[in-house]
Amino acid sequence: MVGEYPIKYKNAKTILQQKPFNYNQCLNEGFKLTTNDWVCFANNDVQFLDGWASCVSHGYKSVSCLNPGWRFHEGMTGIKEGYRIGYELCGWCLIVHRGIIELIGGFPEDVRFWKSDDLYADVLKHYGIKHALISNCKVKHNPSTTLLRSKDLKELTSGQEKNYLKAKEKWT
């Protein structure tokens, strides 16, 4: 484990959720507090590396950054379009244009944690919105730092499969 979690950021506000945990619900609540054209939705266990925000200048409205050291990103260069979770679409850090979130009606809240990014990918595909990994923009993710401390570990992970399969029907 590197450092304390959640990582402290300058000029950032932490909003504690008062309800039972639902990842996409947290993203939607945070989105309501923003006004910028671009919004970064990130886990509390990521570190933003120099130049990460330039990912918005590549013409896509939904992007992820490369995670140095992540096995699925080894050897990746350039821009990779796609929706594969952990490859092109990295739920630990999504940078999305405000208009996309407004168009899709927010992140789907049908699952509590695992499969949240899968549902987002399904919604993007449904609307014909391209997503891309921008490999020269980097964000370091320290996987499952917070999750492993959860009392609901099984419910938040494999316990979401049934909810996901039901919710996926709406988008595919």
Short mmCIF file of N, CA and C in Angstrom, two decimals:
data_model
loop_
_atom_site.label_atom_id
_atom_site.label_comp_id
_atom_site.label_asym_id
_atom_site.label_seq_id
_atom_site.Cartn_x
_atom_site.Cartn_y
_atom_site.Cartn_z
N MET A 1 0.85 -1.17 0.00
CA MET A 1 0.00 0.00 0.00
C MET A 1 0.89 1.23 0.00
N VAL A 2 0.60 2.17 -0.88
CA VAL A 2 1.38 3.38 -1.00
C VAL A 2 0.61 4.52 -0.34
N GLY A 3 1.15 5.10 0.72
CA GLY A 3 0.54 6.27 1.34
C GLY A 3 -0.76 5.95 2.07
N GLU A 4 -1.43 7.00 2.48
CA GLU A 4 -2.72 6.91 3.17
C GLU A 4 -3.86 6.95 2.17
N TYR A 5 -4.93 6.28 2.47
CA TYR A 5 -6.12 6.30 1.62
C TYR A 5 -7.30 6.71 2.44
N PRO A 6 -8.17 7.54 1.95
CA PRO A 6 -8.07 8.12 0.63
C PRO A 6 -6.94 9.14 0.56
N ILE A 7 -6.37 9.27 -0.64
CA ILE A 7 -5.32 10.24 -0.90
C ILE A 7 -5.93 11.64 -0.76
N LYS A 8 -5.20 12.56 -0.19
CA LYS A 8 -5.65 13.94 -0.03
C LYS A 8 -5.23 14.75 -1.25
N TYR A 9 -6.16 15.54 -1.80
CA TYR A 9 -5.88 16.37 -2.95
C TYR A 9 -6.12 17.83 -2.60
N LYS A 10 -5.32 18.72 -3.19
CA LYS A 10 -5.53 20.16 -3.02
C LYS A 10 -6.79 20.55 -3.79
N ASN A 11 -7.51 21.50 -3.26
CA ASN A 11 -8.70 22.05 -3.93
C ASN A 11 -9.72 20.97 -4.28
N ALA A 12 -9.85 19.97 -3.44
CA ALA A 12 -10.82 18.91 -3.65
C ALA A 12 -11.72 18.80 -2.42
N LYS A 13 -12.93 18.38 -2.66
CA LYS A 13 -13.88 18.22 -1.56
C LYS A 13 -14.30 16.76 -1.49
N THR A 14 -14.26 16.18 -0.30
CA THR A 14 -14.72 14.82 -0.10
C THR A 14 -16.15 14.86 0.39
N ILE A 15 -17.00 14.09 -0.26
CA ILE A 15 -18.42 14.04 0.10
C ILE A 15 -18.70 12.63 0.61
N LEU A 16 -19.11 12.53 1.85
CA LEU A 16 -19.39 11.22 2.42
C LEU A 16 -20.83 10.81 2.10
N GLN A 17 -20.98 9.60 1.61
CA GLN A 17 -22.31 9.09 1.28
C GLN A 17 -23.00 8.61 2.55
N GLN A 18 -24.22 9.03 2.75
CA GLN A 18 -24.98 8.68 3.94
C GLN A 18 -25.84 7.44 3.75
N LYS A 19 -25.95 6.94 2.54
CA LYS A 19 -26.82 5.81 2.23
C LYS A 19 -25.98 4.53 2.15
N PRO A 20 -26.60 3.38 1.97
CA PRO A 20 -25.78 2.20 1.67
C PRO A 20 -24.96 2.47 0.41
N PHE A 21 -23.73 1.98 0.38
CA PHE A 21 -22.80 2.30 -0.70
C PHE A 21 -23.32 1.83 -2.06
N ASN A 22 -23.24 2.73 -3.04
CA ASN A 22 -23.53 2.43 -4.44
C ASN A 22 -22.58 3.32 -5.24
N TYR A 23 -21.62 2.71 -5.91
CA TYR A 23 -20.56 3.46 -6.59
C TYR A 23 -21.11 4.48 -7.58
N ASN A 24 -21.94 4.03 -8.52
CA ASN A 24 -22.45 4.95 -9.53
C ASN A 24 -23.34 6.03 -8.93
N GLN A 25 -24.02 5.72 -7.85
CA GLN A 25 -24.80 6.75 -7.16
C GLN A 25 -23.88 7.84 -6.63
N CYS A 26 -22.73 7.43 -6.11
CA CYS A 26 -21.74 8.41 -5.64
C CYS A 26 -21.28 9.30 -6.80
N LEU A 27 -21.03 8.68 -7.96
CA LEU A 27 -20.61 9.47 -9.12
C LEU A 27 -21.70 10.46 -9.52
N ASN A 28 -22.95 10.01 -9.53
CA ASN A 28 -24.05 10.89 -9.91
C ASN A 28 -24.23 12.04 -8.92
N GLU A 29 -24.09 11.74 -7.63
CA GLU A 29 -24.21 12.80 -6.62
C GLU A 29 -23.10 13.82 -6.78
N GLY A 30 -21.89 13.34 -7.03
CA GLY A 30 -20.76 14.24 -7.26
C GLY A 30 -20.96 15.09 -8.51
N PHE A 31 -21.48 14.46 -9.57
CA PHE A 31 -21.70 15.19 -10.82
C PHE A 31 -22.63 16.38 -10.62
N LYS A 32 -23.65 16.22 -9.79
CA LYS A 32 -24.60 17.30 -9.54
C LYS A 32 -23.93 18.53 -8.94
N LEU A 33 -22.78 18.36 -8.35
CA LEU A 33 -22.07 19.47 -7.71
C LEU A 33 -21.06 20.14 -8.65
N THR A 34 -20.99 19.68 -9.89
CA THR A 34 -20.02 20.22 -10.83
C THR A 34 -20.68 21.18 -11.81
N THR A 35 -19.85 21.99 -12.43
CA THR A 35 -20.35 22.89 -13.47
C THR A 35 -19.45 22.89 -14.71
N ASN A 36 -18.27 22.30 -14.62
CA ASN A 36 -17.33 22.31 -15.75
C ASN A 36 -17.82 21.41 -16.88
N ASP A 37 -17.29 21.67 -18.07
CA ASP A 37 -17.63 20.84 -19.23
C ASP A 37 -17.10 19.43 -19.09
N TRP A 38 -15.95 19.27 -18.47
CA TRP A 38 -15.34 17.95 -18.26
C TRP A 38 -15.35 17.61 -16.79
N VAL A 39 -15.64 16.34 -16.50
CA VAL A 39 -15.68 15.88 -15.11
C VAL A 39 -14.84 14.60 -15.01
N CYS A 40 -13.99 14.56 -14.00
CA CYS A 40 -13.19 13.37 -13.73
C CYS A 40 -13.85 12.61 -12.58
N PHE A 41 -14.20 11.36 -12.84
CA PHE A 41 -14.80 10.48 -11.84
C PHE A 41 -13.73 9.48 -11.45
N ALA A 42 -13.23 9.56 -10.21
CA ALA A 42 -12.09 8.72 -9.83
C ALA A 42 -12.28 8.08 -8.47
N ASN A 43 -11.75 6.87 -8.34
CA ASN A 43 -11.69 6.20 -7.05
C ASN A 43 -10.80 6.98 -6.10
N ASN A 44 -10.87 6.63 -4.84
CA ASN A 44 -10.03 7.30 -3.85
C ASN A 44 -8.64 6.67 -3.77
N ASP A 45 -8.33 5.71 -4.62
CA ASP A 45 -7.02 5.07 -4.59
C ASP A 45 -6.25 5.26 -5.90
N VAL A 46 -6.39 6.45 -6.49
CA VAL A 46 -5.64 6.78 -7.70
C VAL A 46 -4.72 7.96 -7.44
N GLN A 47 -3.64 8.00 -8.20
CA GLN A 47 -2.72 9.13 -8.18
C GLN A 47 -2.64 9.67 -9.59
N PHE A 48 -2.85 10.96 -9.75
CA PHE A 48 -2.83 11.59 -11.06
C PHE A 48 -1.40 12.00 -11.38
N LEU A 49 -0.90 11.52 -12.52
CA LEU A 49 0.47 11.80 -12.92
C LEU A 49 0.49 12.99 -13.87
N ASP A 50 1.62 13.66 -13.95
CA ASP A 50 1.75 14.86 -14.77
C ASP A 50 1.18 14.65 -16.16
N GLY A 51 0.37 15.61 -16.60
CA GLY A 51 -0.20 15.58 -17.94
C GLY A 51 -1.46 14.77 -18.11
N TRP A 52 -1.96 14.18 -17.04
CA TRP A 52 -3.13 13.30 -17.16
C TRP A 52 -4.32 13.99 -17.80
N ALA A 53 -4.53 15.26 -17.49
CA ALA A 53 -5.75 15.95 -17.94
C ALA A 53 -5.74 16.29 -19.42
N SER A 54 -4.60 16.13 -20.08
CA SER A 54 -4.57 16.41 -21.53
C SER A 54 -5.38 15.38 -22.31
N CYS A 55 -5.87 14.34 -21.63
CA CYS A 55 -6.68 13.31 -22.31
C CYS A 55 -7.94 13.90 -22.94
N VAL A 56 -8.39 15.05 -22.48
CA VAL A 56 -9.61 15.65 -23.01
C VAL A 56 -9.40 16.31 -24.37
N SER A 57 -8.16 16.40 -24.81
CA SER A 57 -7.86 17.11 -26.06
C SER A 57 -7.74 16.18 -27.27
N HIS A 58 -8.22 14.96 -27.18
CA HIS A 58 -8.05 13.99 -28.26
C HIS A 58 -9.33 13.71 -29.04
N GLY A 59 -10.39 14.46 -28.78
CA GLY A 59 -11.60 14.34 -29.58
C GLY A 59 -12.65 13.36 -29.10
N TYR A 60 -12.40 12.68 -27.99
CA TYR A 60 -13.38 11.76 -27.42
C TYR A 60 -14.09 12.44 -26.26
N LYS A 61 -15.33 12.03 -26.02
CA LYS A 61 -16.11 12.61 -24.93
C LYS A 61 -16.13 11.73 -23.69
N SER A 62 -15.54 10.54 -23.78
CA SER A 62 -15.41 9.62 -22.65
C SER A 62 -14.05 8.94 -22.79
N VAL A 63 -13.19 9.14 -21.80
CA VAL A 63 -11.83 8.61 -21.90
C VAL A 63 -11.35 8.04 -20.57
N SER A 64 -10.34 7.19 -20.68
CA SER A 64 -9.60 6.69 -19.53
C SER A 64 -8.12 6.94 -19.80
N CYS A 65 -7.34 6.94 -18.72
CA CYS A 65 -5.90 7.12 -18.81
C CYS A 65 -5.20 5.79 -18.59
N LEU A 66 -4.00 5.66 -19.13
CA LEU A 66 -3.20 4.46 -18.94
C LEU A 66 -2.74 4.37 -17.48
N ASN A 67 -2.73 3.17 -16.95
CA ASN A 67 -2.26 2.90 -15.59
C ASN A 67 -0.89 2.21 -15.68
N PRO A 68 0.20 2.95 -15.42
CA PRO A 68 1.53 2.34 -15.51
C PRO A 68 1.65 1.13 -14.58
N GLY A 69 2.16 0.03 -15.11
CA GLY A 69 2.33 -1.18 -14.32
C GLY A 69 1.13 -2.11 -14.35
N TRP A 70 0.00 -1.67 -14.87
CA TRP A 70 -1.19 -2.51 -14.97
C TRP A 70 -0.99 -3.50 -16.10
N ARG A 71 -1.17 -4.78 -15.83
CA ARG A 71 -0.85 -5.82 -16.82
C ARG A 71 -1.61 -5.67 -18.13
N PHE A 72 -2.83 -5.17 -18.10
CA PHE A 72 -3.60 -5.02 -19.34
C PHE A 72 -3.17 -3.81 -20.15
N HIS A 73 -2.35 -2.95 -19.57
CA HIS A 73 -1.88 -1.76 -20.29
C HIS A 73 -0.44 -1.90 -20.77
N GLU A 74 0.21 -3.03 -20.45
CA GLU A 74 1.59 -3.24 -20.88
C GLU A 74 1.69 -3.18 -22.40
N GLY A 75 2.60 -2.37 -22.89
CA GLY A 75 2.84 -2.25 -24.32
C GLY A 75 1.83 -1.41 -25.08
N MET A 76 0.82 -0.87 -24.41
CA MET A 76 -0.17 -0.04 -25.09
C MET A 76 0.45 1.31 -25.45
N THR A 77 0.18 1.73 -26.66
CA THR A 77 0.61 3.05 -27.11
C THR A 77 -0.53 3.69 -27.89
N GLY A 78 -0.46 4.98 -28.03
CA GLY A 78 -1.45 5.69 -28.82
C GLY A 78 -2.82 5.73 -28.15
N ILE A 79 -3.83 5.76 -28.99
CA ILE A 79 -5.22 5.83 -28.54
C ILE A 79 -5.89 4.50 -28.89
N LYS A 80 -6.54 3.91 -27.90
CA LYS A 80 -7.22 2.63 -28.11
C LYS A 80 -8.71 2.80 -27.82
N GLU A 81 -9.52 2.72 -28.85
CA GLU A 81 -10.97 2.77 -28.67
C GLU A 81 -11.48 1.43 -28.19
N GLY A 82 -12.49 1.46 -27.34
CA GLY A 82 -13.10 0.20 -26.93
C GLY A 82 -13.81 0.32 -25.61
N TYR A 83 -14.39 -0.79 -25.20
CA TYR A 83 -15.22 -0.83 -24.00
C TYR A 83 -14.81 -1.94 -23.04
N ARG A 84 -13.68 -2.60 -23.31
CA ARG A 84 -13.25 -3.69 -22.43
C ARG A 84 -12.85 -3.11 -21.07
N ILE A 85 -13.42 -3.68 -20.04
CA ILE A 85 -13.18 -3.18 -18.68
C ILE A 85 -11.75 -3.53 -18.26
N GLY A 86 -11.05 -2.50 -17.79
CA GLY A 86 -9.67 -2.66 -17.37
C GLY A 86 -8.66 -2.53 -18.50
N TYR A 87 -9.13 -2.51 -19.72
CA TYR A 87 -8.26 -2.30 -20.88
C TYR A 87 -8.45 -0.87 -21.37
N GLU A 88 -9.51 -0.65 -22.16
CA GLU A 88 -9.77 0.71 -22.64
C GLU A 88 -10.61 1.51 -21.65
N LEU A 89 -11.58 0.86 -21.04
CA LEU A 89 -12.48 1.55 -20.11
C LEU A 89 -12.10 1.16 -18.68
N CYS A 90 -11.57 2.14 -17.98
CA CYS A 90 -11.03 1.90 -16.64
C CYS A 90 -11.89 2.63 -15.62
N GLY A 91 -12.74 1.87 -14.95
CA GLY A 91 -13.71 2.46 -14.03
C GLY A 91 -13.10 3.19 -12.86
N TRP A 92 -11.83 2.96 -12.56
CA TRP A 92 -11.20 3.67 -11.44
C TRP A 92 -10.97 5.13 -11.77
N CYS A 93 -11.00 5.50 -13.05
CA CYS A 93 -10.86 6.91 -13.43
C CYS A 93 -11.43 7.12 -14.83
N LEU A 94 -12.59 7.74 -14.87
CA LEU A 94 -13.24 8.08 -16.13
C LEU A 94 -13.28 9.59 -16.25
N ILE A 95 -12.91 10.10 -17.40
CA ILE A 95 -13.00 11.54 -17.66
C ILE A 95 -14.05 11.69 -18.76
N VAL A 96 -15.12 12.40 -18.43
CA VAL A 96 -16.29 12.41 -19.31
C VAL A 96 -16.79 13.83 -19.50
N HIS A 97 -17.16 14.14 -20.74
CA HIS A 97 -17.76 15.44 -21.03
C HIS A 97 -19.15 15.49 -20.42
N ARG A 98 -19.46 16.62 -19.83
CA ARG A 98 -20.74 16.84 -19.16
C ARG A 98 -21.94 16.45 -20.03
N GLY A 99 -21.87 16.76 -21.31
CA GLY A 99 -22.98 16.46 -22.21
C GLY A 99 -23.28 14.97 -22.31
N ILE A 100 -22.28 14.13 -22.16
CA ILE A 100 -22.49 12.68 -22.21
C ILE A 100 -23.29 12.23 -20.99
N ILE A 101 -22.90 12.70 -19.82
CA ILE A 101 -23.62 12.31 -18.60
C ILE A 101 -25.06 12.79 -18.66
N GLU A 102 -25.26 13.99 -19.17
CA GLU A 102 -26.63 14.52 -19.30
C GLU A 102 -27.42 13.70 -20.32
N LEU A 103 -26.80 13.34 -21.44
CA LEU A 103 -27.47 12.55 -22.48
C LEU A 103 -27.91 11.19 -21.96
N ILE A 104 -27.04 10.50 -21.22
CA ILE A 104 -27.36 9.14 -20.78
C ILE A 104 -28.17 9.12 -19.47
N GLY A 105 -28.40 10.29 -18.91
CA GLY A 105 -29.19 10.36 -17.68
C GLY A 105 -28.42 9.95 -16.43
N GLY A 106 -27.10 10.08 -16.48
CA GLY A 106 -26.26 9.71 -15.34
C GLY A 106 -25.80 8.27 -15.44
N PHE A 107 -24.94 7.90 -14.54
CA PHE A 107 -24.44 6.52 -14.48
C PHE A 107 -25.56 5.62 -13.96
N PRO A 108 -25.76 4.45 -14.56
CA PRO A 108 -26.80 3.54 -14.08
C PRO A 108 -26.46 3.03 -12.68
N GLU A 109 -27.46 3.01 -11.80
CA GLU A 109 -27.26 2.67 -10.39
C GLU A 109 -27.79 1.29 -10.01
N ASP A 110 -27.93 0.41 -10.99
CA ASP A 110 -28.54 -0.90 -10.76
C ASP A 110 -27.64 -1.87 -10.01
N VAL A 111 -26.35 -1.60 -9.97
CA VAL A 111 -25.40 -2.43 -9.22
C VAL A 111 -24.74 -1.54 -8.17
N ARG A 112 -24.18 -2.17 -7.14
CA ARG A 112 -23.62 -1.38 -6.04
C ARG A 112 -22.14 -1.04 -6.24
N PHE A 113 -21.34 -1.96 -6.81
CA PHE A 113 -19.92 -1.66 -7.01
C PHE A 113 -19.39 -2.38 -8.24
N TRP A 114 -18.97 -3.67 -8.09
CA TRP A 114 -18.50 -4.37 -9.28
C TRP A 114 -19.60 -4.34 -10.32
N LYS A 115 -19.18 -4.25 -11.56
CA LYS A 115 -20.05 -4.20 -12.73
C LYS A 115 -20.58 -2.79 -13.01
N SER A 116 -20.22 -1.81 -12.17
CA SER A 116 -20.63 -0.42 -12.42
C SER A 116 -20.05 0.07 -13.73
N ASP A 117 -18.78 -0.23 -13.98
CA ASP A 117 -18.15 0.21 -15.23
C ASP A 117 -18.68 -0.60 -16.42
N ASP A 118 -19.04 -1.87 -16.20
CA ASP A 118 -19.64 -2.67 -17.27
C ASP A 118 -20.96 -2.04 -17.74
N LEU A 119 -21.77 -1.61 -16.79
CA LEU A 119 -23.04 -0.96 -17.14
C LEU A 119 -22.81 0.34 -17.88
N TYR A 120 -21.82 1.11 -17.44
CA TYR A 120 -21.49 2.36 -18.14
C TYR A 120 -21.09 2.04 -19.59
N ALA A 121 -20.28 1.01 -19.79
CA ALA A 121 -19.88 0.61 -21.14
C ALA A 121 -21.11 0.22 -21.97
N ASP A 122 -22.03 -0.53 -21.37
CA ASP A 122 -23.25 -0.93 -22.08
C ASP A 122 -24.06 0.28 -22.51
N VAL A 123 -24.15 1.27 -21.63
CA VAL A 123 -24.91 2.49 -21.95
C VAL A 123 -24.22 3.27 -23.07
N LEU A 124 -22.90 3.40 -23.01
CA LEU A 124 -22.17 4.09 -24.09
C LEU A 124 -22.43 3.41 -25.43
N LYS A 125 -22.33 2.09 -25.45
CA LYS A 125 -22.57 1.35 -26.69
C LYS A 125 -24.01 1.57 -27.18
N HIS A 126 -24.96 1.54 -26.25
CA HIS A 126 -26.37 1.76 -26.60
C HIS A 126 -26.56 3.09 -27.32
N TYR A 127 -25.88 4.13 -26.83
CA TYR A 127 -26.01 5.46 -27.41
C TYR A 127 -25.03 5.71 -28.56
N GLY A 128 -24.18 4.75 -28.88
CA GLY A 128 -23.21 4.93 -29.95
C GLY A 128 -22.10 5.90 -29.61
N ILE A 129 -21.74 5.99 -28.35
CA ILE A 129 -20.70 6.92 -27.89
C ILE A 129 -19.38 6.15 -27.77
N LYS A 130 -18.36 6.63 -28.47
CA LYS A 130 -17.06 5.98 -28.41
C LYS A 130 -16.34 6.33 -27.11
N HIS A 131 -15.62 5.34 -26.59
CA HIS A 131 -14.76 5.53 -25.42
C HIS A 131 -13.34 5.16 -25.83
N ALA A 132 -12.33 5.86 -25.27
CA ALA A 132 -10.95 5.55 -25.63
C ALA A 132 -10.03 5.64 -24.43
N LEU A 133 -9.00 4.81 -24.46
CA LEU A 133 -7.89 4.91 -23.53
C LEU A 133 -6.83 5.77 -24.22
N ILE A 134 -6.37 6.79 -23.53
CA ILE A 134 -5.33 7.68 -24.06
C ILE A 134 -4.03 7.32 -23.36
N SER A 135 -3.13 6.63 -24.06
CA SER A 135 -1.98 6.02 -23.39
C SER A 135 -0.91 7.03 -22.95
N ASN A 136 -0.88 8.22 -23.52
CA ASN A 136 0.12 9.18 -23.06
C ASN A 136 -0.38 10.01 -21.87
N CYS A 137 -1.57 9.71 -21.38
CA CYS A 137 -2.12 10.33 -20.17
C CYS A 137 -2.18 9.23 -19.12
N LYS A 138 -1.61 9.51 -17.96
CA LYS A 138 -1.42 8.42 -16.99
C LYS A 138 -2.00 8.73 -15.61
N VAL A 139 -2.65 7.71 -15.06
CA VAL A 139 -3.20 7.75 -13.70
C VAL A 139 -2.83 6.42 -13.05
N LYS A 140 -2.16 6.47 -11.92
CA LYS A 140 -1.74 5.25 -11.21
C LYS A 140 -2.85 4.81 -10.28
N HIS A 141 -3.34 3.58 -10.48
CA HIS A 141 -4.39 3.00 -9.64
C HIS A 141 -3.79 1.95 -8.73
N ASN A 142 -4.13 2.03 -7.46
CA ASN A 142 -3.70 1.04 -6.48
C ASN A 142 -4.93 0.19 -6.15
N PRO A 143 -5.17 -0.88 -6.92
CA PRO A 143 -6.44 -1.62 -6.89
C PRO A 143 -6.90 -2.10 -5.53
N SER A 144 -8.20 -1.94 -5.33
CA SER A 144 -8.94 -2.51 -4.20
C SER A 144 -8.45 -2.10 -2.82
N THR A 145 -7.77 -0.98 -2.75
CA THR A 145 -7.24 -0.52 -1.47
C THR A 145 -8.34 -0.35 -0.45
N THR A 146 -9.42 0.28 -0.83
CA THR A 146 -10.54 0.49 0.09
C THR A 146 -11.44 -0.74 0.14
N LEU A 147 -11.70 -1.34 -1.00
CA LEU A 147 -12.61 -2.49 -1.09
C LEU A 147 -12.21 -3.62 -0.14
N LEU A 148 -10.93 -3.90 -0.05
CA LEU A 148 -10.48 -5.02 0.78
C LEU A 148 -10.78 -4.83 2.26
N ARG A 149 -11.06 -3.59 2.66
CA ARG A 149 -11.42 -3.31 4.06
C ARG A 149 -12.93 -3.39 4.30
N SER A 150 -13.70 -3.63 3.25
CA SER A 150 -15.16 -3.62 3.35
C SER A 150 -15.70 -4.85 4.06
N LYS A 151 -16.73 -4.64 4.86
CA LYS A 151 -17.43 -5.75 5.52
C LYS A 151 -18.37 -6.46 4.54
N ASP A 152 -18.71 -5.78 3.44
CA ASP A 152 -19.62 -6.31 2.42
C ASP A 152 -18.87 -6.81 1.18
N LEU A 153 -17.66 -7.27 1.32
CA LEU A 153 -16.81 -7.59 0.18
C LEU A 153 -17.51 -8.49 -0.85
N LYS A 154 -18.07 -9.61 -0.42
CA LYS A 154 -18.70 -10.54 -1.36
C LYS A 154 -19.92 -9.90 -2.02
N GLU A 155 -20.74 -9.21 -1.25
CA GLU A 155 -21.93 -8.55 -1.80
C GLU A 155 -21.55 -7.49 -2.84
N LEU A 156 -20.50 -6.73 -2.57
CA LEU A 156 -20.08 -5.66 -3.47
C LEU A 156 -19.37 -6.17 -4.72
N THR A 157 -18.90 -7.40 -4.68
CA THR A 157 -18.15 -7.94 -5.81
C THR A 157 -18.98 -8.98 -6.55
N SER A 158 -18.75 -10.24 -6.31
CA SER A 158 -19.45 -11.30 -7.05
C SER A 158 -20.96 -11.26 -6.82
N GLY A 159 -21.40 -10.67 -5.73
CA GLY A 159 -22.82 -10.56 -5.44
C GLY A 159 -23.58 -9.63 -6.37
N GLN A 160 -22.86 -8.91 -7.22
CA GLN A 160 -23.50 -7.96 -8.14
C GLN A 160 -23.81 -8.56 -9.52
N GLU A 161 -23.35 -9.76 -9.77
CA GLU A 161 -23.52 -10.37 -11.09
C GLU A 161 -25.00 -10.46 -11.50
N LYS A 162 -25.85 -10.92 -10.61
CA LYS A 162 -27.28 -11.07 -10.92
C LYS A 162 -27.90 -9.70 -11.23
N ASN A 163 -27.57 -8.70 -10.44
CA ASN A 163 -28.10 -7.35 -10.67
C ASN A 163 -27.63 -6.81 -12.02
N TYR A 164 -26.37 -7.09 -12.34
CA TYR A 164 -25.82 -6.61 -13.61
C TYR A 164 -26.54 -7.25 -14.80
N LEU A 165 -26.71 -8.56 -14.76
CA LEU A 165 -27.35 -9.25 -15.88
C LEU A 165 -28.77 -8.74 -16.12
N LYS A 166 -29.48 -8.45 -15.05
CA LYS A 166 -30.83 -7.89 -15.18
C LYS A 166 -30.78 -6.48 -15.77
N ALA A 167 -29.89 -5.65 -15.26
CA ALA A 167 -29.80 -4.27 -15.73
C ALA A 167 -29.29 -4.18 -17.17
N LYS A 168 -28.40 -5.08 -17.53
CA LYS A 168 -27.82 -5.08 -18.88
C LYS A 168 -28.89 -5.22 -19.95
N GLU A 169 -29.96 -5.93 -19.64
CA GLU A 169 -31.04 -6.14 -20.61
C GLU A 169 -31.62 -4.82 -21.12
N LYS A 170 -31.59 -3.79 -20.30
CA LYS A 170 -32.13 -2.49 -20.71
C LYS A 170 -31.29 -1.84 -21.81
N TRP A 171 -29.99 -2.19 -21.87
CA TRP A 171 -29.08 -1.47 -22.74
C TRP A 171 -28.57 -2.26 -23.92
N THR A 172 -28.86 -3.57 -23.95
CA THR A 172 -28.33 -4.37 -25.07
C THR A 172 -29.46 -5.03 -25.85
#
